[in-house]
Short mmCIF file of C-alpha atoms and ligand atoms in Angstrom, two decimals:
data_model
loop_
_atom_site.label_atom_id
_atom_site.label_comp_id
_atom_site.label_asym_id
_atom_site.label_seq_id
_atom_site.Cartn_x
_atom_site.Cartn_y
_atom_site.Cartn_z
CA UNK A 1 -15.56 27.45 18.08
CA UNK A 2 -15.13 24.99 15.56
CA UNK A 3 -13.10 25.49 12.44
CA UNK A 4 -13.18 24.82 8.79
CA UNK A 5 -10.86 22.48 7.57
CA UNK A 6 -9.03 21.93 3.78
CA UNK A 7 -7.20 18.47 3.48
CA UNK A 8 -4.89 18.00 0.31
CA UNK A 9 -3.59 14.99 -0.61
CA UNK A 10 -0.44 14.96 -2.78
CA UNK A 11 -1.06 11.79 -4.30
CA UNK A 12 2.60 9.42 -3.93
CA UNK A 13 4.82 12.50 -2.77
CA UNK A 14 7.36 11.22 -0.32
CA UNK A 15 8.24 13.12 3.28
CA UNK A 16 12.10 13.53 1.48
CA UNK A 17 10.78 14.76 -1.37
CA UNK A 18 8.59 17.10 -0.20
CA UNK A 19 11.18 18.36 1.75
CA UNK A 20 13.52 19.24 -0.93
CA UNK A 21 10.92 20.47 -3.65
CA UNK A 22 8.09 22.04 -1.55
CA UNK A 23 8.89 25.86 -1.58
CA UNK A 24 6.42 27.43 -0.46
CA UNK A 25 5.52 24.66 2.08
CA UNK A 26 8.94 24.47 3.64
CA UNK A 27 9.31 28.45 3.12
CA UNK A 28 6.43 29.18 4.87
CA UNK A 29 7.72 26.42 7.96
CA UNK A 30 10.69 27.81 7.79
CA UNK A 31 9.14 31.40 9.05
CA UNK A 32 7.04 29.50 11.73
CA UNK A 33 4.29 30.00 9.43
CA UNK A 34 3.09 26.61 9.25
CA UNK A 35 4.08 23.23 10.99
CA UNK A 36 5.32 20.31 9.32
CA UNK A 37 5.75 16.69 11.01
CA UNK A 38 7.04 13.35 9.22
CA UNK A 39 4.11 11.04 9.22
CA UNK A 40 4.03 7.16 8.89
CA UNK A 41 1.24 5.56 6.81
CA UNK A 42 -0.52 2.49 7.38
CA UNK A 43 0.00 -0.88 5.68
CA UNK A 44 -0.27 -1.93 2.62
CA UNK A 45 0.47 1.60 0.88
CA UNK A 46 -1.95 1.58 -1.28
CA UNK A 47 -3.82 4.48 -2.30
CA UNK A 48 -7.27 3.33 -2.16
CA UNK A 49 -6.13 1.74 1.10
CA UNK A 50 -4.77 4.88 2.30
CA UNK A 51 -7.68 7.05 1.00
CA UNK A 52 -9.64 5.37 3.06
CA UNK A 53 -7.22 4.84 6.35
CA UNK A 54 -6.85 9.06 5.96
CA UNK A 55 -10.85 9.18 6.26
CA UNK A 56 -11.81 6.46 8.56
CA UNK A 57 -8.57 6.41 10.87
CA UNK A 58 -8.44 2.40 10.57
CA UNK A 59 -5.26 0.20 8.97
CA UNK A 60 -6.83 -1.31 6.00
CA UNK A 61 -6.46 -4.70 7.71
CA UNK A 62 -9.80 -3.40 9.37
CA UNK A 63 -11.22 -1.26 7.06
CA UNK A 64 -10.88 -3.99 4.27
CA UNK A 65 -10.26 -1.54 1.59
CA UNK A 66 -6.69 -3.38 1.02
CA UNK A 67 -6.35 -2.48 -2.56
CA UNK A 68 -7.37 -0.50 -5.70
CA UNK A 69 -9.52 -3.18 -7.24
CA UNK A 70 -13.24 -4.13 -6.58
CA UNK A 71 -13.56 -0.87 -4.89
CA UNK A 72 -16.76 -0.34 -3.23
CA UNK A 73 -18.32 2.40 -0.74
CA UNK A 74 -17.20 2.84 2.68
CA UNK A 75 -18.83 0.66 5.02
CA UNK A 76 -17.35 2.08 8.32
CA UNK A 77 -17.62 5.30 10.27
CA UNK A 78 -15.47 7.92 8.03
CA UNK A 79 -15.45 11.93 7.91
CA UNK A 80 -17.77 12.28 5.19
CA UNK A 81 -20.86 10.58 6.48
CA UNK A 82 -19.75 11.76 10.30
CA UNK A 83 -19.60 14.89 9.07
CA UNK A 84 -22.61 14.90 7.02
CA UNK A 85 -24.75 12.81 9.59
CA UNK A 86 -23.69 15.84 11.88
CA UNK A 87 -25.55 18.38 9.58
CA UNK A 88 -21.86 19.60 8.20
CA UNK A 89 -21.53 20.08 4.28
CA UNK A 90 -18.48 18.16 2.59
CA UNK A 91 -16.85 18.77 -0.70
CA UNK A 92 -14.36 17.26 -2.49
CA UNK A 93 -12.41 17.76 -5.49
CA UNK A 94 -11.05 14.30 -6.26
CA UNK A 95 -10.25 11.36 -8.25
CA UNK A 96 -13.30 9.17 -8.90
CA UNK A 97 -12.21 6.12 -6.44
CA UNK A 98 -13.31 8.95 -3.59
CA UNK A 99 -16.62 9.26 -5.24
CA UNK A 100 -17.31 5.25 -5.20
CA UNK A 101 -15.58 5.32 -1.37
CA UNK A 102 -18.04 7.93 -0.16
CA UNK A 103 -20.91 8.30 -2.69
CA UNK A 104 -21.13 4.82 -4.44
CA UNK A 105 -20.53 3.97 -8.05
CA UNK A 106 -18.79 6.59 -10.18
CA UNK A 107 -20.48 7.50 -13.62
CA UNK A 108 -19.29 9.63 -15.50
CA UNK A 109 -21.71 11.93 -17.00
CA UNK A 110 -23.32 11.68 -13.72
CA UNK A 111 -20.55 12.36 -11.05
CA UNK A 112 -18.15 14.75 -12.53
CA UNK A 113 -19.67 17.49 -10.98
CA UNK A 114 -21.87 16.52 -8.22
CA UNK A 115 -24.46 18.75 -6.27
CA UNK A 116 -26.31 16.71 -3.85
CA UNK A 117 -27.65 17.53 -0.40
CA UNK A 118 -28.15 13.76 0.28
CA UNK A 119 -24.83 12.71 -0.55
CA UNK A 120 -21.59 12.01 1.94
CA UNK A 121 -20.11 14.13 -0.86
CA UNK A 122 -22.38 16.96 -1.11
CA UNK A 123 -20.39 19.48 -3.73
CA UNK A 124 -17.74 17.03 -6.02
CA UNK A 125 -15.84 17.72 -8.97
CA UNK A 126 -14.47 14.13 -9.70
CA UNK A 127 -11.87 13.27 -12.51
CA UNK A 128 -11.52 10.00 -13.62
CA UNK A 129 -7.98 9.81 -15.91
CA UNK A 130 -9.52 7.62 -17.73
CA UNK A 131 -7.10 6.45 -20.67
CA UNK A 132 -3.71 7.30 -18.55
CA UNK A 133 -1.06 6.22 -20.72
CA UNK A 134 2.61 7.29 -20.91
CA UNK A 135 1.83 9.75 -24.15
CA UNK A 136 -0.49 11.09 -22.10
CA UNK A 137 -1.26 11.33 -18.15
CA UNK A 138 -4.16 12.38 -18.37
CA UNK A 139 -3.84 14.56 -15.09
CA UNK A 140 -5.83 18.07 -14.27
CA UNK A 141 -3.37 20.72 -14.05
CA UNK A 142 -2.78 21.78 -10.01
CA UNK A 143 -3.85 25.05 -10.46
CA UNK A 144 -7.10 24.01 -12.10
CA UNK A 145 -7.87 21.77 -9.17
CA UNK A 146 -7.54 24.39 -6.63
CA UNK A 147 -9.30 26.84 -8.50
CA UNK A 148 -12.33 24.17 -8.37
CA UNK A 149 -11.94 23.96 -4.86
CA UNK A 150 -12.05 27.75 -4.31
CA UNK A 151 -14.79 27.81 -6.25
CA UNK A 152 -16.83 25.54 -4.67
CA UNK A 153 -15.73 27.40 -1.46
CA UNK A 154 -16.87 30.69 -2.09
CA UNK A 155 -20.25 29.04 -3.34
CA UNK A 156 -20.84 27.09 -0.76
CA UNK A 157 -18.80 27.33 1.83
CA UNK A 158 -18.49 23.64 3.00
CA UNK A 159 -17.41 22.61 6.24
CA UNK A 160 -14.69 20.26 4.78
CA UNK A 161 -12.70 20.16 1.53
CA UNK A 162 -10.88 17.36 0.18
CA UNK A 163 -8.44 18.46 -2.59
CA UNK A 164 -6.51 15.63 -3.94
CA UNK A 165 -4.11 15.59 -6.63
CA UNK A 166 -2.92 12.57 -8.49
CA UNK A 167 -0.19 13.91 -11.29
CA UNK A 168 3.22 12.90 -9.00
CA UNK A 169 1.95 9.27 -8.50
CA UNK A 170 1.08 8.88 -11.91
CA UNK A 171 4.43 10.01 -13.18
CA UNK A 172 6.19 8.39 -10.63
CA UNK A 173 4.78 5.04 -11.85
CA UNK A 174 6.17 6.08 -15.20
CA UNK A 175 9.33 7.26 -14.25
CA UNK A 176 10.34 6.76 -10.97
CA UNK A 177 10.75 8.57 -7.52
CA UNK A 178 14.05 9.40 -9.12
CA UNK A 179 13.08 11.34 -11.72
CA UNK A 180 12.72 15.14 -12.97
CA UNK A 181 9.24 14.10 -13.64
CA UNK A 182 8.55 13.16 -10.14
CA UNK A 183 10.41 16.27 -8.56
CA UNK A 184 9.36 18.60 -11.01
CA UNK A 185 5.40 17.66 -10.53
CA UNK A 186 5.72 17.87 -6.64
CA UNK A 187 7.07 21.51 -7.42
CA UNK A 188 4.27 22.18 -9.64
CA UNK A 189 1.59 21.27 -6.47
CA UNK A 190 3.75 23.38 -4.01
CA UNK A 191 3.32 26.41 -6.71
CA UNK A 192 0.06 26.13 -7.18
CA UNK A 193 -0.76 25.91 -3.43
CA UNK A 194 1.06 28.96 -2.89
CA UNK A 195 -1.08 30.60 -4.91
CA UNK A 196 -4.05 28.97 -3.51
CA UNK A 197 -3.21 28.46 0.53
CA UNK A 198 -3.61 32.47 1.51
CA UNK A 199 -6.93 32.58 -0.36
CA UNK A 200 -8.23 29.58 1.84
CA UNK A 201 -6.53 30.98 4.90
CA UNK A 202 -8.74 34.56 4.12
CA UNK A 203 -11.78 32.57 3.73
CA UNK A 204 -11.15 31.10 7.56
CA UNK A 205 -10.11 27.73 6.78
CA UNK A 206 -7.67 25.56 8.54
CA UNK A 207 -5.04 23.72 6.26
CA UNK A 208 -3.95 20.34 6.31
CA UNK A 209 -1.16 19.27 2.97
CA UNK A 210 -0.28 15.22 3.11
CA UNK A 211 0.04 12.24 1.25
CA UNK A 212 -1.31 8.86 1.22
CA UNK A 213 2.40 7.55 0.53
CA UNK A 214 5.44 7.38 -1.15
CA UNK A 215 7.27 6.21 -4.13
CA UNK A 216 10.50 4.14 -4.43
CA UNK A 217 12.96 3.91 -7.31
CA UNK A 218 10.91 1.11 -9.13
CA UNK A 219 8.21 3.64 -9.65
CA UNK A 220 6.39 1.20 -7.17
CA UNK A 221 4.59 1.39 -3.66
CA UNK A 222 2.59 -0.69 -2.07
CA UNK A 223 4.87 -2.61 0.53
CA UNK A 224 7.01 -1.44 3.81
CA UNK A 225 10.33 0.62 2.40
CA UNK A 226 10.61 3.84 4.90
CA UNK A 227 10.15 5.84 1.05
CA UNK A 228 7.04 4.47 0.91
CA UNK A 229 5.71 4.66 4.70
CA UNK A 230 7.30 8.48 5.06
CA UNK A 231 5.08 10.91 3.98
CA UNK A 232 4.55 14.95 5.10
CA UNK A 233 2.19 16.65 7.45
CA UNK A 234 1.95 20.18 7.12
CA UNK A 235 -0.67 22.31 9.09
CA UNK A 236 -1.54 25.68 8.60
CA UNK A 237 -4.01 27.10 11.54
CA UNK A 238 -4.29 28.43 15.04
CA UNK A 239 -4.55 25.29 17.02
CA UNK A 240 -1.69 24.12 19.18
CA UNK A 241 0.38 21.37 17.53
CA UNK A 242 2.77 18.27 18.76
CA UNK A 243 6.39 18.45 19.12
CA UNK A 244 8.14 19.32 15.76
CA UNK A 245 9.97 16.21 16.37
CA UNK A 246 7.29 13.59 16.75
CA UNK A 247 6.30 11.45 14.10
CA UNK A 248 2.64 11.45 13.31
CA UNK A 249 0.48 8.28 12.94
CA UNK A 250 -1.82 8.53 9.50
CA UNK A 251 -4.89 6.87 11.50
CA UNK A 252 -5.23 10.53 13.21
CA UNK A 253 -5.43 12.30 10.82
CA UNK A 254 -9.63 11.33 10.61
CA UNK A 255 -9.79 11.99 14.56
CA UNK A 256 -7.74 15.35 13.92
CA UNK A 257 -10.47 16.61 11.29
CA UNK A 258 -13.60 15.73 12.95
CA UNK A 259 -12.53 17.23 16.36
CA UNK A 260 -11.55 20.57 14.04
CA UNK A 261 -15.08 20.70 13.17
CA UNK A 262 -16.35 19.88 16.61
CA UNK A 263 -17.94 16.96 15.38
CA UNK A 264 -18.30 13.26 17.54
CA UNK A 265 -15.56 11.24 17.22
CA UNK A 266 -17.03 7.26 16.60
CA UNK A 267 -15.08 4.68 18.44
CA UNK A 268 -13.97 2.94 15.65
CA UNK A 269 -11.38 5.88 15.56
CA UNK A 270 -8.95 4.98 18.25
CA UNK A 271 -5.98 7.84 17.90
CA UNK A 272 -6.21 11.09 19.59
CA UNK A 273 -6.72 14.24 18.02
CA UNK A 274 -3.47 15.71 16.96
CA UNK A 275 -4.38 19.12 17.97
ZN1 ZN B 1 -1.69 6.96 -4.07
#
């Protein structure tokens, strides 16, 4: 039987500092509720690069999506059109770079909310932080974004959701993995996912909390540091899971998700399933 399946990203939280400011996460690991791994991104660690490594299970030395700029749809085998070529409904609620990844150009006053049958992204709710500045970050507030998701969930009941939060990268561009900022924000996800996690979990979904990658002291990622290349894996579900010790490889997670949903897995996506 397959099973639903939630991904959130935690946009630039580092595997230490999820560790030491994830609550509810690391509470609910701690009482063999959930699984957590350490899990090494591709190269460069970018997040465009990475949004697309997490959905297509390629480095971005193949994918070619090797930065932020000139970003352009997805031109390889990825979870959204597998999933939606399989007759599966996708939803996503997302910065706009996963709109012009999966469903092509992002406008605005078109794509904030999209509703689409034809689309990789069937049900969106897309944000664009458009005028990000240090007096003002211009970030949704976490419990808002889950609340879209559960919305979207009890309305339609997609087959995958894609919640992805951007707040702790932002702020850790502005002030650093080594800040209050940082910490505090990553706190603020953990809360509002422990709000938001047992609601999914009713509604029969498998859980999967990550990031695309981490943050050094320069407020900076990008290259090779182990702050930037260690991120978390949590998993909340049924299915049996890897050694707690093993460190996971970010090109299964897209493998992982599609065999979840007992979907084809193309060949382009080389790793095995991790559960
Ligand atoms: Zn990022």
């Amino acid at each position: 039987m397959s099973n639903k399946v939630i991904l959130v990203i935690m946009d630039g939280v580092g595997y230490d500092t999820a560790l030491s400011q994830c609550g509810y996460l690391e509470g609910m690991v701690e009482l063999g509720r959930a699984h957590r791994w350490k899990m090494r991104t591709a190269l460069p660690t970018i997040s465009a690069a990475m949004y697309e490594t997490i959905h297509t299970g390629l480095s971005p030395l193949d994918h070619g999506v090797s930065g932020n700029e000139a970003l352009r749809r997805s031109n390889v085998p990825n979870i959204f059109d597998q999933l939606h070529q399989a007759g599966h409904s996708t939803a996503a609620v997302a910065h706009s770079y996963f709109h012009t990844l999966y469903n092509g150009p992002y406008d605005p006053v078109e794509h904030v909310e999209v509703e689409d049958e034809t689309k990789a992204i069937q049900y969106g709710r897309f944000y664009s932080m458009e005028g990000y500045s240090a007096a003002n970050i211009c970030a949704p507030a976490e419990i808002d974004l889950c609340a879209q998701a559960t919305r979207l969930i009890r309305r339609h009941t997609p087959d995958y959701v894609l919640l992805h939060s951007s707040s702790v990268d932002s702020l850790g561009h502005k002030y650093t993995a080594d800040s209050a900022q940082y910490r505090i924000q990553t706190w603020h996800i953990d809360n509002a996912l422990a709000r938001t996690i047992p609601i999914w979990r009713e509604a029969g979904y498998d859980v999967f909390v990550t990031a695309d990658h981490g943050m050094n002291a320069d407020g900076h990622h990008g290259g090779n540091e182990e702050i930037m290349r260690n991120v978390p894996f949590y998993y909340f579900g049924a299915a049996e899971v890897p050694a707690k010790d093993q460190v996971l490889d970010q090109l299964a997670i897209a493998p992982t998700v599609l065999s979840r949903l007992d979907v084809e897995i193309p060949d382009s996506m080389k790793q095995k399933p991790l559960l």
